Amino acid sequence: MRLSLLFLLFLLISSPLCAETPPKPDSKARCEVCGMFVAPYPQWVSVVEMTDGRHFYFDGPKDMFIYYKNLAKYQPGASYDQVASLYVTEYYTASLTSATGVFFVEGSNVPGPMGMELVPVAGRKTAEIFLKDHKGVKLLLFNGHELLDAPAAP
C-alpha cells in the first residue's frame, strides 16, 4: 500500500500537469522588443524560456513572436535549439500556459498594452466565440516553430 502511494505521488510530481511555469517578472523586467515594463500588465505577460534557465519577458504575445522570429537580432549567437519553451497568458484564466496549447485571435477589438494584440484563448470553441464576439479577423496556432492559420474546424 505504502509503495503504491509513493508511486502515485511520483507520477503526480513528474506529470506535465504539475510542470512549473516561469517565474513572474519582477518590477524591473522590460519587454525585450519594445522596452516597456512588463509587470504592470500581468494579463498579457509572455515569456521565452531558454534551456539554460534564462527567461525573457514581453508585454504581449505579439512582441514575443517578433523576438522569436528574429532571435539572432535580439540574442546574437543564440539558436532556436536553445529555446526551451514559449509561454503566454491565456485570456480567460489569466494563467501562463504553453504557446502551443492555445489559439491566437488576431485583429480583435481587445487591445493589449501596445494596442492591437494577439489574444491567446484556450480551446477552439472558446476561441471561435471570442473571435465572433470581439470582431477578430482569424485564428492562429503556434506549432512550436511559427504562427500559422488555424485549420478549419472539422
Tab-separated table of C-alpha atoms in Angstrom:
chain	number	residue	atom	x	y	z
A	1	MET	CA	0.000	0.000	0.000
A	2	ARG	CA	2.703	2.435	1.003
A	3	LEU	CA	4.681	1.638	-2.164
A	4	SER	CA	1.567	2.292	-4.247
A	5	LEU	CA	1.093	5.684	-2.629
A	6	LEU	CA	4.734	6.592	-3.246
A	7	PHE	CA	4.424	5.541	-6.878
A	8	LEU	CA	1.256	7.623	-7.274
A	9	LEU	CA	2.992	10.618	-5.708
A	10	PHE	CA	5.917	10.171	-8.116
A	11	LEU	CA	3.526	10.128	-11.082
A	12	LEU	CA	1.808	13.290	-9.915
A	13	ILE	CA	5.084	15.123	-9.373
A	14	SER	CA	6.507	14.087	-12.744
A	15	SER	CA	3.263	14.720	-14.614
A	16	PRO	CA	3.081	17.562	-17.155
A	17	LEU	CA	0.076	18.818	-15.214
A	18	CYS	CA	2.479	19.703	-12.443
A	19	ALA	CA	5.031	21.303	-14.736
A	20	GLU	CA	6.243	24.616	-13.462
A	21	THR	CA	5.671	27.784	-15.396
A	22	PRO	CA	8.290	30.522	-15.478
A	23	PRO	CA	8.574	32.896	-12.538
A	24	LYS	CA	6.582	36.108	-12.729
A	25	PRO	CA	8.515	39.101	-13.995
A	26	ASP	CA	9.909	41.416	-11.349
A	27	SER	CA	9.116	45.125	-11.353
A	28	LYS	CA	12.259	45.893	-13.381
A	29	ALA	CA	11.556	43.422	-16.213
A	30	ARG	CA	11.171	45.093	-19.580
A	31	CYS	CA	9.841	43.759	-22.849
A	32	GLU	CA	12.801	42.572	-24.905
A	33	VAL	CA	11.302	44.142	-28.063
A	34	CYS	CA	9.739	47.476	-27.102
A	35	GLY	CA	11.340	48.156	-23.702
A	36	MET	CA	8.022	48.609	-21.907
A	37	PHE	CA	7.772	47.467	-18.271
A	38	VAL	CA	6.058	44.069	-18.192
A	39	ALA	CA	4.874	43.614	-14.573
A	40	PRO	CA	2.066	46.241	-14.741
A	41	TYR	CA	0.315	44.064	-17.369
A	42	PRO	CA	0.120	40.578	-15.834
A	43	GLN	CA	-2.821	39.609	-18.057
A	44	TRP	CA	-0.547	39.968	-21.122
A	45	VAL	CA	2.810	38.605	-19.917
A	46	SER	CA	4.541	36.311	-22.388
A	47	VAL	CA	7.833	34.513	-21.823
A	48	VAL	CA	10.605	32.873	-23.792
A	49	GLU	CA	12.361	30.309	-21.615
A	50	MET	CA	15.860	29.254	-22.626
A	51	THR	CA	17.412	25.849	-21.995
A	52	ASP	CA	19.981	27.469	-19.681
A	53	GLY	CA	17.170	28.689	-17.402
A	54	ARG	CA	17.074	32.334	-18.531
A	55	HIS	CA	13.674	33.933	-19.072
A	56	PHE	CA	12.890	36.797	-21.420
A	57	TYR	CA	9.661	38.688	-20.785
A	58	PHE	CA	7.264	40.513	-23.107
A	59	ASP	CA	4.244	42.766	-22.726
A	60	GLY	CA	2.233	40.518	-25.039
A	61	PRO	CA	2.394	37.595	-27.458
A	62	LYS	CA	2.880	39.874	-30.463
A	63	ASP	CA	6.262	41.134	-29.215
A	64	MET	CA	7.234	37.648	-28.044
A	65	PHE	CA	6.711	36.274	-31.555
A	66	ILE	CA	8.613	39.210	-33.096
A	67	TYR	CA	11.508	38.344	-30.764
A	68	TYR	CA	11.283	34.628	-31.515
A	69	LYS	CA	11.143	35.133	-35.285
A	70	ASN	CA	14.174	37.463	-35.081
A	71	LEU	CA	16.113	35.602	-32.396
A	72	ALA	CA	19.519	36.366	-33.959
A	73	LYS	CA	18.770	40.097	-33.826
A	74	TYR	CA	17.687	40.137	-30.163
A	75	GLN	CA	20.038	37.411	-28.858
A	76	PRO	CA	23.134	37.377	-31.078
A	77	GLY	CA	24.699	33.945	-31.073
A	78	ALA	CA	21.546	32.226	-29.778
A	79	SER	CA	19.921	29.432	-31.748
A	80	TYR	CA	16.417	28.018	-31.761
A	81	ASP	CA	17.612	24.799	-30.124
A	82	GLN	CA	18.435	26.935	-27.062
A	83	VAL	CA	14.770	27.928	-26.710
A	84	ALA	CA	13.090	25.562	-24.259
A	85	SER	CA	9.519	26.932	-24.272
A	86	LEU	CA	7.300	29.864	-25.100
A	87	TYR	CA	4.540	30.855	-22.670
A	88	VAL	CA	1.596	33.209	-22.960
A	89	THR	CA	-1.075	34.335	-20.533
A	90	GLU	CA	-4.386	32.757	-21.530
A	91	TYR	CA	-7.087	35.412	-21.789
A	92	TYR	CA	-9.856	33.864	-19.670
A	93	THR	CA	-7.826	32.136	-16.942
A	94	ALA	CA	-5.055	34.776	-16.790
A	95	SER	CA	-2.572	31.943	-16.251
A	96	LEU	CA	0.674	31.248	-18.058
A	97	THR	CA	0.426	28.337	-20.442
A	98	SER	CA	2.424	26.931	-23.324
A	99	ALA	CA	2.081	28.933	-26.529
A	100	THR	CA	1.466	25.647	-28.357
A	101	GLY	CA	-1.633	24.974	-26.245
A	102	VAL	CA	-3.832	27.922	-27.266
A	103	PHE	CA	-5.382	29.640	-30.257
A	104	PHE	CA	-4.352	33.214	-31.014
A	105	VAL	CA	-7.100	35.579	-32.089
A	106	GLU	CA	-5.786	38.198	-34.491
A	107	GLY	CA	-7.418	41.572	-35.105
A	108	SER	CA	-9.906	41.659	-32.226
A	109	ASN	CA	-11.211	44.770	-30.509
A	110	VAL	CA	-9.448	43.770	-27.258
A	111	PRO	CA	-6.296	45.889	-27.045
A	112	GLY	CA	-3.130	44.877	-25.260
A	113	PRO	CA	-0.698	47.286	-23.593
A	114	MET	CA	0.673	48.350	-27.002
A	115	GLY	CA	-2.636	48.344	-28.920
A	116	MET	CA	-3.543	45.562	-31.354
A	117	GLU	CA	-2.532	42.241	-29.849
A	118	LEU	CA	-2.746	38.515	-30.465
A	119	VAL	CA	-5.170	37.243	-27.826
A	120	PRO	CA	-4.392	33.723	-26.506
A	121	VAL	CA	-7.545	31.675	-25.911
A	122	ALA	CA	-7.646	28.018	-24.873
A	123	GLY	CA	-9.922	25.695	-26.827
A	124	ARG	CA	-11.258	26.006	-30.360
A	125	LYS	CA	-14.896	26.616	-29.413
A	126	THR	CA	-13.961	29.299	-26.899
A	127	ALA	CA	-11.581	30.912	-29.403
A	128	GLU	CA	-14.268	30.913	-32.115
A	129	ILE	CA	-16.739	32.563	-29.735
A	130	PHE	CA	-14.112	35.150	-28.747
A	131	LEU	CA	-13.337	35.774	-32.430
A	132	LYS	CA	-17.021	36.432	-33.175
A	133	ASP	CA	-17.792	38.432	-30.014
A	134	HIS	CA	-14.712	40.636	-30.332
A	135	LYS	CA	-14.688	41.113	-34.097
A	136	GLY	CA	-11.488	39.150	-34.627
A	137	VAL	CA	-10.105	38.507	-38.087
A	138	LYS	CA	-8.698	34.980	-37.810
A	139	LEU	CA	-7.393	32.222	-35.559
A	140	LEU	CA	-3.719	31.282	-35.478
A	141	LEU	CA	-1.810	28.403	-33.899
A	142	PHE	CA	1.837	28.207	-32.856
A	143	ASN	CA	3.258	24.862	-33.965
A	144	GLY	CA	6.450	25.171	-31.944
A	145	HIS	CA	8.252	26.958	-34.770
A	146	GLU	CA	5.921	29.534	-36.284
A	147	LEU	CA	2.436	31.036	-36.177
A	148	LEU	CA	0.119	29.511	-38.758
A	149	ASP	CA	-3.516	29.967	-39.742
A	150	ALA	CA	-5.579	27.524	-37.696
A	151	PRO	CA	-7.088	24.819	-39.874
A	152	ALA	CA	-10.852	24.907	-40.291
A	153	ALA	CA	-12.850	23.105	-37.617
A	154	PRO	CA	-13.813	19.543	-38.572
